[in-house]
Amino acid sequence: MRQILLATFMAAGWAGTASAACTYEQVEPVAKQGQMQHRFFSACGFYEVGYMLEGNTLHFPRGGTHTVSDVSVAEAQSLLTETYGLVDVGDDTFIRTKGLFGPSR
C-alpha cells in the first residue's frame, strides 16, 4: 500500500514539475522558406502560435475562426481556452497547446 501511495505522489509531483517547466520560446510566426511557420516544438510538445481571442470568436493563425454562440463572452472564452489549450502570451495573442500532433503540413 505504501508503494502505491509513494508512486502516486511521485507521479503527481513529476506532472506538476513538467507543467511548471513549460516554456514557449517562439511566440510569433516565423517566415521560413517563403511561408509562415506557426507550429513549433518545446519540451512540452508541439504548440502553435498566432491565435487571437476576440469576444466569442477564436481567430486561427491561417484565417479560420471558431465562434461559440448563445453564451456570455466569458463562457465562450473559457470554453475555447479549455478546448484548444490556449496560453495567453500577451497583446491578445495566444498559443494553442492541445490537439497538435506533429509539424505543420
XYZ file of N, CA and C in Angstrom, residues 6-103:
294
model
N 3.311 6.067 -2.573
C 4.559 6.724 -2.938
C 4.622 6.948 -4.447
N 4.256 5.945 -5.217
C 4.264 6.073 -6.674
C 3.276 7.144 -7.131
N 2.118 7.216 -6.500
C 1.113 8.222 -6.838
C 1.637 9.623 -6.553
N 2.248 9.821 -5.375
C 2.791 11.140 -5.036
C 3.944 11.523 -5.939
N 4.775 10.552 -6.291
C 5.896 10.848 -7.187
C 5.388 11.243 -8.570
N 4.391 10.529 -9.076
C 3.829 10.850 -10.391
C 3.162 12.210 -10.375
N 2.436 12.515 -9.319
C 1.781 13.817 -9.215
C 2.821 14.929 -9.138
N 3.878 14.699 -8.397
C 4.951 15.682 -8.305
C 5.626 15.896 -9.641
N 5.872 14.827 -10.391
C 6.502 14.945 -11.701
C 5.600 15.700 -12.664
N 4.312 15.407 -12.645
C 3.384 16.090 -13.551
C 3.346 17.576 -13.242
N 3.357 17.938 -11.960
C 3.360 19.344 -11.594
C 4.633 20.041 -12.040
N 5.758 19.356 -11.912
C 7.030 19.920 -12.341
C 7.061 20.079 -13.851
N 6.553 19.084 -14.572
C 6.565 19.147 -16.036
C 5.734 20.317 -16.538
N 4.543 20.514 -15.973
C 3.703 21.607 -16.451
C 4.277 22.961 -16.055
N 4.915 23.042 -14.889
C 5.522 24.294 -14.460
C 6.723 24.648 -15.323
N 7.370 23.639 -15.913
C 8.565 23.862 -16.713
C 8.243 24.213 -18.163
N 6.985 24.222 -18.549
C 6.628 24.517 -19.936
C 6.945 25.971 -20.266
N 7.768 26.145 -21.261
C 8.051 27.479 -21.768
C 7.878 27.447 -23.276
N 7.500 28.548 -23.826
C 7.259 28.653 -25.253
C 8.167 29.754 -25.789
N 9.319 29.331 -26.265
C 10.346 30.275 -26.702
C 9.877 31.140 -27.865
N 9.232 30.514 -28.829
C 8.755 31.232 -30.017
C 7.279 31.548 -29.829
N 6.912 32.842 -29.814
C 5.517 33.207 -29.587
C 4.901 33.941 -30.772
N 5.649 34.097 -31.849
C 5.138 34.723 -33.069
C 5.514 33.861 -34.263
N 4.711 33.898 -35.331
C 5.056 33.139 -36.541
C 6.403 33.596 -37.105
N 7.065 32.687 -37.820
C 8.374 32.961 -38.404
C 8.322 32.650 -39.893
N 8.886 33.534 -40.708
C 8.978 33.275 -42.150
C 10.074 32.245 -42.379
N 9.713 31.173 -43.094
C 10.673 30.100 -43.360
C 10.393 29.521 -44.736
N 11.359 29.572 -45.617
C 11.255 29.053 -46.974
C 10.037 29.615 -47.705
N 9.843 30.915 -47.584
C 8.768 31.588 -48.294
C 7.383 31.434 -47.700
N 7.267 30.749 -46.559
C 5.971 30.568 -45.902
C 6.100 30.920 -44.425
N 4.966 31.155 -43.810
C 4.967 31.447 -42.372
C 4.869 30.142 -41.591
N 5.765 29.970 -40.649
C 5.752 28.800 -39.780
C 5.061 29.190 -38.483
N 4.013 28.428 -38.125
C 3.231 28.699 -36.923
C 3.438 27.637 -35.842
N 3.895 26.461 -36.230
C 3.986 25.346 -35.291
C 5.433 25.108 -34.885
N 5.619 24.918 -33.572
C 6.949 24.740 -33.016
C 6.921 23.605 -32.004
N 8.087 23.226 -31.520
C 8.205 22.134 -30.557
C 9.002 22.608 -29.357
N 8.531 22.252 -28.165
C 9.257 22.550 -26.929
C 9.312 21.275 -26.095
N 9.874 21.359 -24.919
C 9.935 20.207 -24.024
C 8.537 19.690 -23.684
N 7.525 20.522 -23.827
C 6.146 20.134 -23.512
C 5.382 19.614 -24.719
N 6.017 19.554 -25.872
C 5.364 19.037 -27.072
C 5.151 20.128 -28.110
N 4.342 19.806 -29.103
C 4.059 20.761 -30.171
C 3.131 21.861 -29.674
N 3.331 23.057 -30.197
C 2.441 24.173 -29.917
C 2.377 25.041 -31.162
N 1.313 25.836 -31.256
C 1.093 26.665 -32.440
C 0.818 28.093 -32.000
N 1.451 29.049 -32.663
C 1.346 30.463 -32.299
C 0.414 31.199 -33.253
N -0.016 32.389 -32.849
C -0.780 33.262 -33.735
C -2.287 33.240 -33.555
N -2.791 32.692 -32.480
C -4.235 32.666 -32.218
C -4.639 33.971 -31.532
N -5.835 34.458 -31.879
C -6.365 35.663 -31.236
C -7.786 35.379 -30.772
N -8.106 35.846 -29.579
C -9.423 35.660 -28.992
C -10.095 37.018 -28.919
N -11.227 37.126 -29.618
C -11.951 38.391 -29.691
C -13.427 38.121 -29.419
N -13.877 38.515 -28.241
C -15.267 38.242 -27.873
C -15.521 36.755 -27.813
N -16.539 36.294 -28.548
C -16.898 34.873 -28.572
C -16.191 34.111 -29.684
N -15.211 34.743 -30.340
C -14.579 34.147 -31.519
C -13.078 33.963 -31.330
N -12.614 32.752 -31.673
C -11.187 32.460 -31.718
C -10.754 32.551 -33.178
N -9.734 33.350 -33.438
C -9.189 33.507 -34.790
C -7.948 32.642 -34.917
N -7.937 31.754 -35.916
C -6.814 30.857 -36.158
C -5.731 31.584 -36.952
N -4.488 31.153 -36.833
C -3.390 31.871 -37.488
C -3.440 31.850 -39.019
N -4.115 30.906 -39.604
C -4.179 30.823 -41.067
C -5.522 31.292 -41.631
N -6.323 31.993 -40.799
C -7.534 32.605 -41.304
C -8.860 32.038 -40.865
N -8.915 30.860 -40.288
C -10.178 30.293 -39.847
C -10.637 30.896 -38.525
N -11.880 30.613 -38.165
C -12.412 31.069 -36.884
C -13.252 29.977 -36.246
N -13.457 30.092 -34.948
C -14.378 29.236 -34.206
C -15.144 30.162 -33.278
N -16.461 30.262 -33.502
C -17.313 31.129 -32.703
C -18.240 30.279 -31.846
N -18.373 30.650 -30.586
C -19.303 29.992 -29.668
C -20.447 30.968 -29.437
N -21.654 30.571 -29.844
C -22.836 31.446 -29.732
C -23.688 31.059 -28.530
N -24.617 31.920 -28.211
C -25.631 31.673 -27.183
C -25.072 31.514 -25.777
N -23.885 32.046 -25.521
C -23.332 32.085 -24.166
C -22.665 33.446 -23.982
N -22.335 33.750 -22.753
C -21.657 35.024 -22.494
C -20.244 34.991 -23.073
N -19.648 36.158 -23.198
C -18.268 36.249 -23.697
C -17.331 35.477 -22.777
N -17.509 35.625 -21.479
C -16.649 34.926 -20.518
C -16.765 33.412 -20.660
N -18.004 32.914 -20.828
C -18.205 31.471 -21.004
C -17.592 30.985 -22.316
N -17.782 31.749 -23.375
C -17.221 31.372 -24.674
C -15.703 31.322 -24.612
N -15.098 32.333 -24.009
C -13.641 32.364 -23.918
C -13.112 31.229 -23.049
N -13.828 30.908 -21.998
C -13.437 29.790 -21.147
C -13.507 28.471 -21.913
N -14.589 28.258 -22.652
C -14.734 27.039 -23.454
C -13.644 26.928 -24.521
N -13.391 28.009 -25.223
C -12.374 27.991 -26.279
C -10.975 27.782 -25.702
N -10.701 28.433 -24.571
C -9.396 28.285 -23.927
C -9.162 26.847 -23.492
N -10.166 26.234 -22.897
C -10.044 24.846 -22.441
C -9.963 23.878 -23.625
N -10.798 24.086 -24.617
C -10.849 23.175 -25.765
C -9.534 23.139 -26.533
N -8.941 24.288 -26.749
C -7.721 24.375 -27.555
C -6.445 24.463 -26.718
N -6.568 24.472 -25.404
C -5.393 24.581 -24.551
C -4.653 25.883 -24.781
N -5.397 26.987 -24.811
C -4.790 28.280 -25.126
C -3.999 28.827 -23.943
N -2.825 29.372 -24.258
C -1.967 30.020 -23.270
C -1.802 31.468 -23.707
N -2.152 32.393 -22.821
C -2.063 33.822 -23.130
C -0.602 34.261 -23.089
N -0.127 34.847 -24.200
C 1.250 35.346 -24.250
C 1.285 36.861 -24.365
N 0.157 37.515 -24.096
C 0.083 38.973 -24.101
C -0.402 39.544 -25.415
N -0.800 40.812 -25.381
C -1.286 41.528 -26.569
C -2.426 40.785 -27.278
N -3.320 40.164 -26.498
C -4.458 39.410 -27.044
C -4.030 38.283 -27.975
N -2.816 37.774 -27.793
C -2.285 36.687 -28.607
C -2.173 35.433 -27.749
N -2.487 34.290 -28.361
C -2.497 33.027 -27.635
C -1.707 31.964 -28.378
N -1.251 30.982 -27.617
C -0.597 29.794 -28.148
C -1.549 28.627 -27.933
N -1.695 27.783 -28.941
C -2.525 26.580 -28.823
C -1.631 25.416 -28.427
N -2.053 24.660 -27.399
C -1.245 23.542 -26.923
C -1.955 22.191 -27.016
N -3.240 22.167 -27.375
C -3.983 20.897 -27.456
C -4.321 20.551 -28.896
N -4.320 19.245 -29.189
C -4.781 18.764 -30.483
C -3.773 18.911 -31.607
N -2.497 19.027 -31.290
C -1.456 19.168 -32.315
C -0.586 17.923 -32.293
N -0.411 17.294 -33.441
C 0.291 16.016 -33.493
C 1.401 16.024 -34.540
N 2.288 16.940 -34.468
C 3.424 16.948 -35.371
C 3.568 18.259 -36.106
N 4.609 18.354 -36.922
C 4.870 19.597 -37.656
C 3.727 19.935 -38.604
